[in-house]
CSV table of C-alpha atoms in Angstrom, one decimal:
chain,number,residue,atom,x,y,z
A,1,UNK,CA,-101.3,-32.2,-43.0
A,2,UNK,CA,-99.5,-29.3,-41.4
A,3,UNK,CA,-95.8,-29.5,-40.9
A,4,UNK,CA,-94.4,-30.7,-37.6
A,5,UNK,CA,-93.6,-27.6,-35.5
A,6,UNK,CA,-90.1,-26.8,-35.1
A,7,UNK,CA,-88.0,-28.6,-32.3
A,8,UNK,CA,-86.7,-26.4,-29.5
A,9,UNK,CA,-83.4,-27.1,-31.0
A,10,UNK,CA,-84.3,-25.9,-34.6
A,11,UNK,CA,-85.1,-22.5,-33.3
A,12,UNK,CA,-82.1,-19.8,-34.1
A,13,UNK,CA,-80.1,-19.4,-30.7
A,14,UNK,CA,-79.9,-16.0,-29.2
A,15,UNK,CA,-76.8,-14.6,-29.1
A,16,UNK,CA,-75.2,-14.8,-25.7
A,17,UNK,CA,-73.6,-11.4,-26.3
A,18,UNK,CA,-74.0,-8.5,-28.6
A,19,UNK,CA,-72.9,-8.6,-32.1
A,20,UNK,CA,-70.5,-5.7,-31.5
A,21,UNK,CA,-69.0,-7.4,-28.4
A,22,UNK,CA,-66.6,-9.8,-30.2
A,23,UNK,CA,-63.8,-11.9,-28.7
A,24,UNK,CA,-61.3,-9.2,-28.6
A,25,UNK,CA,-63.6,-6.9,-26.8
A,26,UNK,CA,-64.6,-9.5,-24.4
A,27,UNK,CA,-60.9,-10.3,-23.5
A,28,UNK,CA,-60.0,-6.8,-23.4
A,29,UNK,CA,-62.7,-5.9,-20.7
A,30,UNK,CA,-62.7,-9.0,-18.4
A,31,UNK,CA,-58.8,-8.3,-18.1
A,32,UNK,CA,-58.9,-4.7,-17.7
A,33,UNK,CA,-61.8,-5.4,-14.9
A,34,UNK,CA,-59.8,-7.6,-13.1
A,35,UNK,CA,-56.6,-5.5,-13.1
A,36,UNK,CA,-58.5,-2.2,-12.2
A,37,UNK,CA,-60.2,-4.2,-9.6
A,38,UNK,CA,-56.8,-4.9,-8.0
A,39,UNK,CA,-55.0,-1.8,-8.8
A,40,UNK,CA,-57.5,0.4,-6.9
A,41,UNK,CA,-57.0,-1.9,-4.0
A,42,UNK,CA,-53.0,-1.7,-4.2
A,43,UNK,CA,-53.1,2.1,-4.3
A,44,UNK,CA,-54.8,2.0,-0.5
A,45,UNK,CA,-52.1,-0.9,0.2
A,46,UNK,CA,-49.1,0.7,-1.1
A,47,UNK,CA,-49.8,3.9,0.9
A,48,UNK,CA,-50.2,1.7,4.2
A,49,UNK,CA,-47.2,-0.1,3.6
A,50,UNK,CA,-45.3,2.7,3.5
A,51,UNK,CA,-46.7,4.2,6.7
A,52,UNK,CA,-46.1,0.7,8.2
A,53,UNK,CA,-42.7,0.8,7.4
A,54,UNK,CA,-41.9,4.2,9.4
A,55,UNK,CA,-42.7,6.3,6.6
A,56,UNK,CA,-44.8,9.8,6.8
A,57,UNK,CA,-47.0,11.5,4.3
A,58,UNK,CA,-44.0,12.6,2.2
A,59,UNK,CA,-42.8,9.3,1.8
A,60,UNK,CA,-46.0,8.3,0.5
A,61,UNK,CA,-46.1,11.1,-1.9
A,62,UNK,CA,-42.7,10.1,-2.9
A,63,UNK,CA,-43.7,6.6,-3.8
A,64,UNK,CA,-46.4,7.6,-5.7
A,65,UNK,CA,-44.5,10.2,-7.5
A,66,UNK,CA,-41.8,7.6,-8.6
A,67,UNK,CA,-44.7,5.8,-10.2
A,68,UNK,CA,-45.9,8.9,-12.2
A,69,UNK,CA,-42.4,10.1,-13.2
A,70,UNK,CA,-41.3,6.9,-15.0
A,71,UNK,CA,-45.1,6.8,-16.5
A,72,UNK,CA,-44.6,10.1,-18.1
A,73,UNK,CA,-40.8,9.6,-19.1
A,74,UNK,CA,-41.6,6.5,-20.9
A,75,UNK,CA,-45.0,7.1,-22.2
A,76,UNK,CA,-44.0,8.4,-25.9
A,77,UNK,CA,-41.7,5.3,-26.3
A,78,UNK,CA,-44.3,3.0,-25.2
A,79,UNK,CA,-46.5,4.3,-27.8
A,80,UNK,CA,-44.2,4.2,-30.5
A,81,UNK,CA,-43.4,0.4,-29.5
A,82,UNK,CA,-47.1,-0.3,-29.5
A,83,UNK,CA,-47.5,0.8,-33.0
A,84,UNK,CA,-44.5,-0.8,-34.3
A,85,UNK,CA,-44.9,-4.4,-32.6
A,86,UNK,CA,-47.9,-6.7,-32.2
A,87,UNK,CA,-49.9,-4.4,-29.2
A,88,UNK,CA,-51.1,-7.5,-27.4
A,89,UNK,CA,-47.4,-8.6,-27.1
A,90,UNK,CA,-46.7,-5.4,-25.7
A,91,UNK,CA,-49.5,-5.5,-23.3
A,92,UNK,CA,-48.5,-9.1,-21.9
A,93,UNK,CA,-44.9,-8.0,-21.5
A,94,UNK,CA,-46.2,-4.8,-19.5
A,95,UNK,CA,-48.2,-7.0,-17.5
A,96,UNK,CA,-45.5,-9.4,-16.9
A,97,UNK,CA,-43.4,-6.5,-15.5
A,98,UNK,CA,-46.0,-5.4,-13.3
A,99,UNK,CA,-46.7,-8.9,-11.8
A,100,UNK,CA,-42.8,-9.1,-10.9
A,101,UNK,CA,-42.9,-5.6,-9.5
A,102,UNK,CA,-45.9,-5.8,-7.4
A,103,UNK,CA,-44.9,-9.4,-6.6
A,104,UNK,CA,-42.1,-8.2,-5.2
A,105,UNK,CA,-43.5,-5.4,-3.4
A,106,UNK,CA,-45.8,-7.6,-1.8
A,107,UNK,CA,-42.9,-10.0,-0.8
A,108,UNK,CA,-41.0,-7.3,1.0
A,109,UNK,CA,-43.9,-5.8,2.8
A,110,UNK,CA,-45.1,-9.4,4.1
A,111,UNK,CA,-41.5,-10.0,5.3
A,112,UNK,CA,-41.7,-7.1,7.3
A,113,UNK,CA,-39.1,-4.5,6.7
A,114,UNK,CA,-39.2,-3.0,3.5
A,115,UNK,CA,-36.8,0.1,2.7
A,116,UNK,CA,-37.9,3.1,1.1
A,117,UNK,CA,-35.5,3.0,-1.6
A,118,UNK,CA,-36.7,-0.5,-2.4
A,119,UNK,CA,-40.3,0.5,-2.8
A,120,UNK,CA,-39.6,3.6,-4.8
A,121,UNK,CA,-37.7,1.3,-7.0
A,122,UNK,CA,-40.5,-1.1,-7.5
A,123,UNK,CA,-43.2,1.6,-8.1
A,124,UNK,CA,-40.7,3.0,-10.7
A,125,UNK,CA,-40.9,-0.2,-12.5
A,126,UNK,CA,-44.4,-0.3,-12.2
A,127,UNK,CA,-44.9,3.2,-13.8
A,128,UNK,CA,-42.7,1.8,-16.6
A,129,UNK,CA,-44.7,-0.9,-17.3
A,130,UNK,CA,-47.7,1.3,-17.5
A,131,UNK,CA,-46.3,3.5,-19.8
A,132,UNK,CA,-46.0,0.9,-22.4
A,133,UNK,CA,-49.1,-0.7,-21.6
A,134,UNK,CA,-51.6,2.1,-21.5
A,135,UNK,CA,-51.2,3.2,-25.2
A,136,UNK,CA,-51.1,-0.5,-26.4
A,137,UNK,CA,-54.3,-1.1,-24.3
A,138,UNK,CA,-55.8,1.9,-25.8
A,139,UNK,CA,-55.0,1.1,-29.3
A,140,UNK,CA,-56.3,-2.6,-29.3
A,141,UNK,CA,-59.5,-1.5,-27.6
A,142,UNK,CA,-60.5,0.9,-30.5
A,143,UNK,CA,-59.2,-1.4,-33.1
A,144,UNK,CA,-61.5,-3.8,-31.6
A,145,UNK,CA,-64.7,-2.3,-32.5
A,146,UNK,CA,-66.6,-1.2,-35.6
A,147,UNK,CA,-69.7,0.6,-36.9
A,148,UNK,CA,-72.3,2.6,-35.3
A,149,UNK,CA,-72.3,0.6,-32.0
A,150,UNK,CA,-68.7,1.9,-31.0
A,151,UNK,CA,-69.6,4.5,-28.7
A,152,UNK,CA,-72.1,1.8,-26.7
A,153,UNK,CA,-69.2,-0.6,-26.5
A,154,UNK,CA,-66.8,2.4,-25.0
A,155,UNK,CA,-69.6,3.3,-22.8
A,156,UNK,CA,-69.8,-0.4,-21.7
A,157,UNK,CA,-66.1,-1.0,-21.2
A,158,UNK,CA,-65.6,2.5,-19.2
A,159,UNK,CA,-68.6,1.5,-17.0
A,160,UNK,CA,-67.1,-1.6,-16.2
A,161,UNK,CA,-63.8,0.2,-15.1
A,162,UNK,CA,-65.7,2.6,-13.1
A,163,UNK,CA,-67.5,-0.3,-11.2
A,164,UNK,CA,-64.4,-2.2,-10.7
A,165,UNK,CA,-62.6,1.1,-9.4
A,166,UNK,CA,-65.3,1.7,-6.9
A,167,UNK,CA,-65.5,-1.8,-5.9
A,168,UNK,CA,-61.4,-2.2,-5.7
A,169,UNK,CA,-61.4,0.8,-3.2
A,170,UNK,CA,-63.6,-0.6,-1.0
A,171,UNK,CA,-62.6,-4.1,-1.2
A,172,UNK,CA,-58.9,-3.0,-0.9
A,173,UNK,CA,-59.6,-0.8,2.0
A,174,UNK,CA,-61.3,-3.7,4.0
A,175,UNK,CA,-58.8,-6.1,3.1
A,176,UNK,CA,-56.0,-3.5,4.0
A,177,UNK,CA,-57.6,-3.4,7.7
A,178,UNK,CA,-58.2,-7.2,7.7
A,179,UNK,CA,-55.2,-8.7,6.4
A,180,UNK,CA,-52.6,-6.3,6.1
A,181,UNK,CA,-51.4,-4.2,2.8
A,182,UNK,CA,-49.1,-7.3,2.0
A,183,UNK,CA,-51.6,-9.8,0.8
A,184,UNK,CA,-53.5,-6.8,-0.8
A,185,UNK,CA,-50.3,-6.4,-3.2
A,186,UNK,CA,-50.0,-9.8,-3.7
A,187,UNK,CA,-53.7,-10.1,-4.9
A,188,UNK,CA,-52.8,-7.2,-7.3
A,189,UNK,CA,-49.7,-9.1,-8.6
A,190,UNK,CA,-51.9,-12.1,-9.3
A,191,UNK,CA,-54.7,-10.0,-11.1
A,192,UNK,CA,-51.9,-8.8,-13.5
A,193,UNK,CA,-50.9,-12.4,-14.2
A,194,UNK,CA,-54.3,-13.4,-14.6
A,195,UNK,CA,-55.0,-10.6,-17.3
A,196,UNK,CA,-51.7,-11.1,-19.0
A,197,UNK,CA,-52.7,-14.6,-19.4
A,198,UNK,CA,-56.2,-13.6,-20.9
A,199,UNK,CA,-54.4,-10.9,-23.4
A,200,UNK,CA,-51.9,-13.7,-24.9
A,201,UNK,CA,-55.0,-15.0,-26.7
A,202,UNK,CA,-56.1,-11.5,-28.6
A,203,UNK,CA,-56.3,-11.8,-32.2
A,204,UNK,CA,-54.7,-9.2,-34.4
A,205,UNK,CA,-55.4,-10.7,-37.9
A,206,UNK,CA,-57.6,-8.4,-38.7
A,207,UNK,CA,-55.0,-5.6,-38.3
A,208,UNK,CA,-52.9,-4.6,-41.2
A,209,UNK,CA,-49.4,-5.8,-41.0
A,210,UNK,CA,-47.1,-3.1,-39.9
A,211,UNK,CA,-44.7,-1.7,-42.5
A,212,UNK,CA,-40.8,-1.2,-41.5
A,213,UNK,CA,-40.4,2.7,-40.6
A,214,UNK,CA,-37.5,4.7,-40.0
A,215,UNK,CA,-36.8,4.3,-36.5
A,216,UNK,CA,-38.3,4.8,-32.9
A,217,UNK,CA,-37.7,8.4,-32.9
A,218,UNK,CA,-39.1,9.0,-36.4
A,219,UNK,CA,-42.1,7.0,-35.2
A,220,UNK,CA,-42.4,9.2,-31.9
A,221,UNK,CA,-42.1,12.4,-34.4
A,222,UNK,CA,-44.7,10.9,-37.1
A,223,UNK,CA,-47.2,10.5,-34.0
A,224,UNK,CA,-46.5,14.2,-33.1
A,225,UNK,CA,-47.3,15.2,-36.3
A,226,UNK,CA,-50.5,13.3,-36.3
A,227,UNK,CA,-51.5,15.3,-32.9
A,228,UNK,CA,-50.5,18.8,-34.0
A,229,UNK,CA,-52.1,18.3,-37.6
A,230,UNK,CA,-55.4,18.1,-35.7
A,231,UNK,CA,-56.6,21.2,-34.1
A,232,UNK,CA,-59.2,19.6,-32.1
A,233,UNK,CA,-56.8,16.8,-30.8
A,234,UNK,CA,-53.8,19.1,-29.6
A,235,UNK,CA,-56.2,21.4,-28.1
A,236,UNK,CA,-58.0,19.1,-26.3
A,237,UNK,CA,-55.2,17.5,-24.9
A,238,UNK,CA,-53.9,20.8,-23.7
A,239,UNK,CA,-57.2,21.4,-22.2
A,240,UNK,CA,-56.9,18.0,-20.2
A,241,UNK,CA,-53.0,19.0,-19.2
A,242,UNK,CA,-54.7,21.9,-17.2
A,243,UNK,CA,-58.0,20.3,-16.0
A,244,UNK,CA,-56.6,17.0,-14.6
A,245,UNK,CA,-54.1,18.5,-13.1
A,246,UNK,CA,-56.1,21.2,-10.9
A,247,UNK,CA,-58.6,18.8,-10.3
A,248,UNK,CA,-55.9,16.3,-9.3
A,249,UNK,CA,-54.8,19.0,-6.9
A,250,UNK,CA,-58.0,20.0,-5.5
A,251,UNK,CA,-59.2,16.1,-5.0
A,252,UNK,CA,-55.8,14.9,-3.6
A,253,UNK,CA,-54.6,17.9,-1.6
A,254,UNK,CA,-57.4,20.2,-0.7
A,255,UNK,CA,-60.2,17.7,-0.4
A,256,UNK,CA,-58.9,15.8,2.5
A,257,UNK,CA,-57.9,19.1,4.3
A,258,UNK,CA,-61.1,20.5,3.8
A,259,UNK,CA,-62.8,17.2,5.1
A,260,UNK,CA,-61.0,17.3,8.1
A,261,UNK,CA,-61.7,20.7,9.0
A,262,UNK,CA,-65.2,21.2,7.7
A,263,UNK,CA,-67.0,17.9,6.9
A,264,UNK,CA,-65.9,15.5,9.8
A,265,UNK,CA,-63.0,13.7,8.8
A,266,UNK,CA,-62.1,10.8,6.1
A,267,UNK,CA,-65.5,9.1,6.1
A,268,UNK,CA,-67.6,11.9,4.7
A,269,UNK,CA,-64.6,12.7,2.2
A,270,UNK,CA,-64.9,8.6,1.1
A,271,UNK,CA,-68.6,8.9,0.7
A,272,UNK,CA,-68.1,12.1,-1.6
A,273,UNK,CA,-65.2,10.3,-3.8
A,274,UNK,CA,-67.7,6.9,-3.8
A,275,UNK,CA,-70.2,9.4,-5.2
A,276,UNK,CA,-68.1,10.3,-8.2
A,277,UNK,CA,-67.7,6.6,-8.9
A,278,UNK,CA,-71.2,5.7,-9.1
A,279,UNK,CA,-71.6,9.0,-11.2
A,280,UNK,CA,-69.2,7.3,-13.7
A,281,UNK,CA,-71.4,4.3,-13.8
A,282,UNK,CA,-74.7,6.1,-14.3
A,283,UNK,CA,-72.9,8.3,-17.0
A,284,UNK,CA,-71.6,4.9,-18.7
A,285,UNK,CA,-75.8,3.8,-18.6
A,286,UNK,CA,-76.4,7.2,-20.3
A,287,UNK,CA,-74.2,7.0,-23.2
A,288,UNK,CA,-74.8,3.5,-24.0
A,289,UNK,CA,-78.0,5.2,-25.2
A,290,UNK,CA,-77.2,8.7,-25.9
A,291,UNK,CA,-75.3,9.5,-29.2
A,292,UNK,CA,-74.6,13.2,-29.7
A,293,UNK,CA,-73.8,14.1,-33.4
A,294,UNK,CA,-71.3,16.4,-32.3
A,295,UNK,CA,-69.0,14.6,-30.5
A,296,UNK,CA,-66.5,17.2,-28.7
A,297,UNK,CA,-68.9,19.8,-28.6
A,298,UNK,CA,-71.1,17.9,-26.4
A,299,UNK,CA,-68.3,16.6,-24.5
A,300,UNK,CA,-66.4,19.7,-23.8
A,301,UNK,CA,-70.0,21.4,-22.6
A,302,UNK,CA,-69.8,18.4,-20.1
A,303,UNK,CA,-66.5,19.2,-18.6
A,304,UNK,CA,-67.6,22.6,-17.1
A,305,UNK,CA,-69.0,20.5,-14.4
A,306,UNK,CA,-65.4,19.2,-13.4
A,307,UNK,CA,-65.2,23.0,-11.9
A,308,UNK,CA,-67.8,22.3,-9.5
A,309,UNK,CA,-66.1,20.0,-6.7
A,310,UNK,CA,-63.3,22.7,-6.4
A,311,UNK,CA,-66.0,25.4,-6.0
A,312,UNK,CA,-68.1,23.3,-3.8
A,313,UNK,CA,-65.0,22.4,-1.1
A,314,UNK,CA,-64.3,26.3,-1.5
A,315,UNK,CA,-67.5,27.4,0.0
A,316,UNK,CA,-67.5,24.8,1.5
A,317,UNK,CA,-71.0,23.2,0.9
A,318,UNK,CA,-72.6,20.7,3.3
A,319,UNK,CA,-71.9,17.2,3.0
A,320,UNK,CA,-75.4,16.3,0.9
A,321,UNK,CA,-74.4,18.9,-1.7
A,322,UNK,CA,-70.9,17.8,-2.2
A,323,UNK,CA,-72.0,14.3,-2.6
A,324,UNK,CA,-74.7,15.5,-5.1
A,325,UNK,CA,-71.7,17.7,-7.0
A,326,UNK,CA,-69.5,14.9,-7.0
A,327,UNK,CA,-72.1,12.6,-8.4
A,328,UNK,CA,-72.9,15.0,-11.3
A,329,UNK,CA,-69.1,15.4,-12.2
A,330,UNK,CA,-68.7,11.7,-12.2
A,331,UNK,CA,-71.5,11.4,-14.8
A,332,UNK,CA,-70.4,14.3,-17.0
A,333,UNK,CA,-66.8,12.9,-17.2
A,334,UNK,CA,-68.1,9.9,-18.7
A,335,UNK,CA,-70.1,12.0,-21.3
A,336,UNK,CA,-66.7,13.6,-22.4
A,337,UNK,CA,-64.6,10.2,-22.1
A,338,UNK,CA,-67.1,8.1,-24.4
A,339,UNK,CA,-67.4,10.9,-26.8
A,340,UNK,CA,-63.5,11.2,-27.2
A,341,UNK,CA,-63.0,7.8,-27.6
A,342,UNK,CA,-65.2,7.9,-30.1
A,343,UNK,CA,-63.6,10.2,-32.0
A,344,UNK,CA,-60.4,8.7,-31.9
A,345,UNK,CA,-62.0,5.6,-33.2
A,346,UNK,CA,-63.6,7.9,-36.2
A,347,UNK,CA,-60.6,9.8,-36.9
A,348,UNK,CA,-57.2,8.4,-36.2
A,349,UNK,CA,-55.7,6.0,-38.6
A,350,UNK,CA,-55.3,2.5,-36.9
A,351,UNK,CA,-51.4,2.3,-37.3
A,352,UNK,CA,-51.3,5.6,-35.3
A,353,UNK,CA,-53.6,4.7,-32.5
A,354,UNK,CA,-51.2,3.8,-29.7
A,355,UNK,CA,-48.7,6.9,-30.7
A,356,UNK,CA,-51.6,9.3,-30.5
A,357,UNK,CA,-52.8,7.6,-27.2
A,358,UNK,CA,-49.4,8.0,-25.8
A,359,UNK,CA,-49.4,11.9,-26.5
A,360,UNK,CA,-53.0,12.1,-24.8
A,361,UNK,CA,-51.8,10.1,-21.5
A,362,UNK,CA,-48.8,12.3,-21.4
A,363,UNK,CA,-50.7,15.6,-21.6
A,364,UNK,CA,-53.3,14.1,-18.9
A,365,UNK,CA,-50.6,13.1,-16.5
A,366,UNK,CA,-47.7,15.3,-17.1
A,367,UNK,CA,-48.8,18.2,-15.2
A,368,UNK,CA,-50.3,16.3,-11.8
A,369,UNK,CA,-47.1,15.8,-9.9
A,370,UNK,CA,-46.3,19.8,-10.5
A,371,UNK,CA,-50.0,20.8,-9.4
A,372,UNK,CA,-49.9,18.6,-6.5
A,373,UNK,CA,-46.7,20.1,-5.4
A,374,UNK,CA,-47.7,23.4,-6.0
A,375,UNK,CA,-50.9,23.1,-3.8
A,376,UNK,CA,-49.3,23.5,-0.7
A,377,UNK,CA,-47.1,26.9,-1.4
A,378,UNK,CA,-50.4,28.0,-3.3
A,379,UNK,CA,-52.6,27.4,-0.2
A,380,UNK,CA,-49.9,29.3,2.2
A,381,UNK,CA,-49.6,32.2,-0.4
A,382,UNK,CA,-53.3,32.7,-1.3
A,383,UNK,CA,-55.2,30.8,1.1
A,384,UNK,CA,-57.3,27.5,0.7
A,385,UNK,CA,-60.4,28.8,-0.3
A,386,UNK,CA,-58.8,31.3,-2.9
A,387,UNK,CA,-56.7,28.4,-4.3
A,388,UNK,CA,-59.7,26.1,-4.8
A,389,UNK,CA,-61.7,28.9,-6.6
A,390,UNK,CA,-58.6,29.2,-8.7
A,391,UNK,CA,-58.8,25.3,-9.7
A,392,UNK,CA,-62.6,25.8,-10.8
A,393,UNK,CA,-61.8,29.1,-12.8
A,394,UNK,CA,-58.8,27.5,-14.7
A,395,UNK,CA,-61.1,24.3,-15.4
A,396,UNK,CA,-63.4,26.9,-16.8
A,397,UNK,CA,-61.2,29.0,-18.8
A,398,UNK,CA,-59.3,25.9,-20.3
A,399,UNK,CA,-62.7,24.6,-21.6
A,400,UNK,CA,-64.0,27.8,-22.5
A,401,UNK,CA,-60.7,27.9,-24.8
A,402,UNK,CA,-61.2,24.7,-26.7
A,403,UNK,CA,-64.8,25.9,-27.7
A,404,UNK,CA,-63.4,28.5,-29.6
A,405,UNK,CA,-61.6,26.0,-31.9
A,406,UNK,CA,-64.2,25.2,-35.0
A,407,UNK,CA,-63.0,21.5,-35.1
A,408,UNK,CA,-64.1,21.1,-31.6
A,409,UNK,CA,-67.6,22.4,-31.9
A,410,UNK,CA,-67.8,21.2,-35.6
A,411,UNK,CA,-66.7,17.5,-35.3
A,412,UNK,CA,-69.7,15.2,-36.2
A,413,UNK,CA,-70.4,11.6,-35.7
A,414,UNK,CA,-70.2,9.4,-38.8
A,415,UNK,CA,-73.1,6.8,-37.9
A,416,UNK,CA,-72.6,4.2,-39.4
A,417,UNK,CA,-68.9,4.9,-40.0
A,418,UNK,CA,-67.5,3.0,-42.7
A,419,UNK,CA,-63.9,4.4,-42.3
A,420,UNK,CA,-61.6,5.5,-39.5
A,421,UNK,CA,-58.9,8.4,-40.5
A,422,UNK,CA,-59.3,7.2,-44.1
A,423,UNK,CA,-58.6,3.7,-43.7
A,424,UNK,CA,-61.2,0.8,-43.5
A,425,UNK,CA,-62.4,0.1,-40.1
A,426,UNK,CA,-61.5,-3.1,-38.5
A,427,UNK,CA,-64.4,-5.3,-37.8
A,428,UNK,CA,-65.3,-7.1,-34.5
A,429,UNK,CA,-62.7,-10.2,-34.5
A,430,UNK,CA,-65.4,-12.7,-34.6
A,431,UNK,CA,-66.9,-11.2,-37.7
A,432,UNK,CA,-65.4,-12.0,-41.2
A,433,UNK,CA,-62.1,-9.8,-41.4
A,434,UNK,CA,-61.5,-7.1,-43.7
A,435,UNK,CA,-58.2,-5.4,-44.7
A,436,UNK,CA,-57.4,-2.9,-42.6
A,437,UNK,CA,-57.1,1.3,-28.8
A,438,UNK,CA,-58.7,3.8,-23.0
A,439,UNK,CA,-59.8,5.0,-21.2
A,440,UNK,CA,-58.6,6.1,-18.7
A,441,UNK,CA,-58.3,7.5,-15.8
A,442,UNK,CA,-58.5,11.6,-20.4
A,443,UNK,CA,-58.1,12.4,-17.0
A,444,UNK,CA,-56.0,9.4,-15.8
A,445,UNK,CA,-56.8,9.9,-12.3
A,446,UNK,CA,-60.5,10.6,-12.8
A,447,UNK,CA,-61.6,7.7,-15.2
A,448,UNK,CA,-59.5,6.5,-18.1
A,449,UNK,CA,-60.1,8.0,-21.5
């Protein structure tokens, strides 16, 4: 007599998510998607809030600069704090600060008479919150993934952020037109509240307990020694301090001017920026399958394409060509971004991840205000075309320079990777714990590293 066929309930259940997408990873991905969606709408809303209050383009720039300035000032402190305290506590506290500052901004706008000094102060508070949040979040993300699927996990995470950025900008623009900027800012504040609630449930039991250090300044110095002791690390950070600055100047200052004078206005420029966003999504899909063995060599070669948008604007090329160029540059920045975060995951000790991330973010954003401020004078002295060709040349020179560093050319993927920076790799949180993180915007304004 044959055995009875097993009932459907006896069959092993297929997991609803990949084994590498543990509880922490899922919470981080969902919460980051929510805040990215809100933040990219809020970027548009804050600009229109300033303009609706009687401000001009200079005032819009001041409000944006206040956020960036305080982000830069507190980044290194934020990284040291995130390596000293439980990272999810730092993330939740930063989200609470962003919720309060953005909520107050929304309330002022909805009441109808926001003052410039008030918007500057609230923007500065938002930048302070971001300075503490970014290093903690990247350290948490990197420590939440283990093994040979790490690069796939990072690619999927970045792809989700890219999709949220594209969707958030489109939705935010539509909501500003339909409801006004105040309500969009209120939605962004609510997104911080939701994300903070999710991040409160992150599990850090797989992370070794922090040992007492010699103080905050000592922690910052220890992070600096970690950076300068690895040639591949400090040279790429230096490279991106140049790359992000000149690309940011080209796209935030020169791009709209070329679009106005040569391409037909804001609509075509928005299409080009949208193509970049879709390119980052496609790049994420690519990096979920492709695992280059020489991580930083492949990533650095991809960075050369970031010179193409500046060159295309300098010509200027027809709109279809510009759209194609922006799409390609979006794809290639993801090749670099996933390779970079995989290298950090593989090489940096877990207890120093947030401090290294802070120096990484500092390098990416510190030069951006200076570059955008100098873009106008550079156009007046050298001309717009010449300035754009200069931007393209600086990307090529900075990227060529890092390829002369042997560690950049030769750093290889350890796959499967049993160790990270000499310490055991943290398991996915829903697996058995062993003893003992994003992405973005690398170029913070291009896409998170």
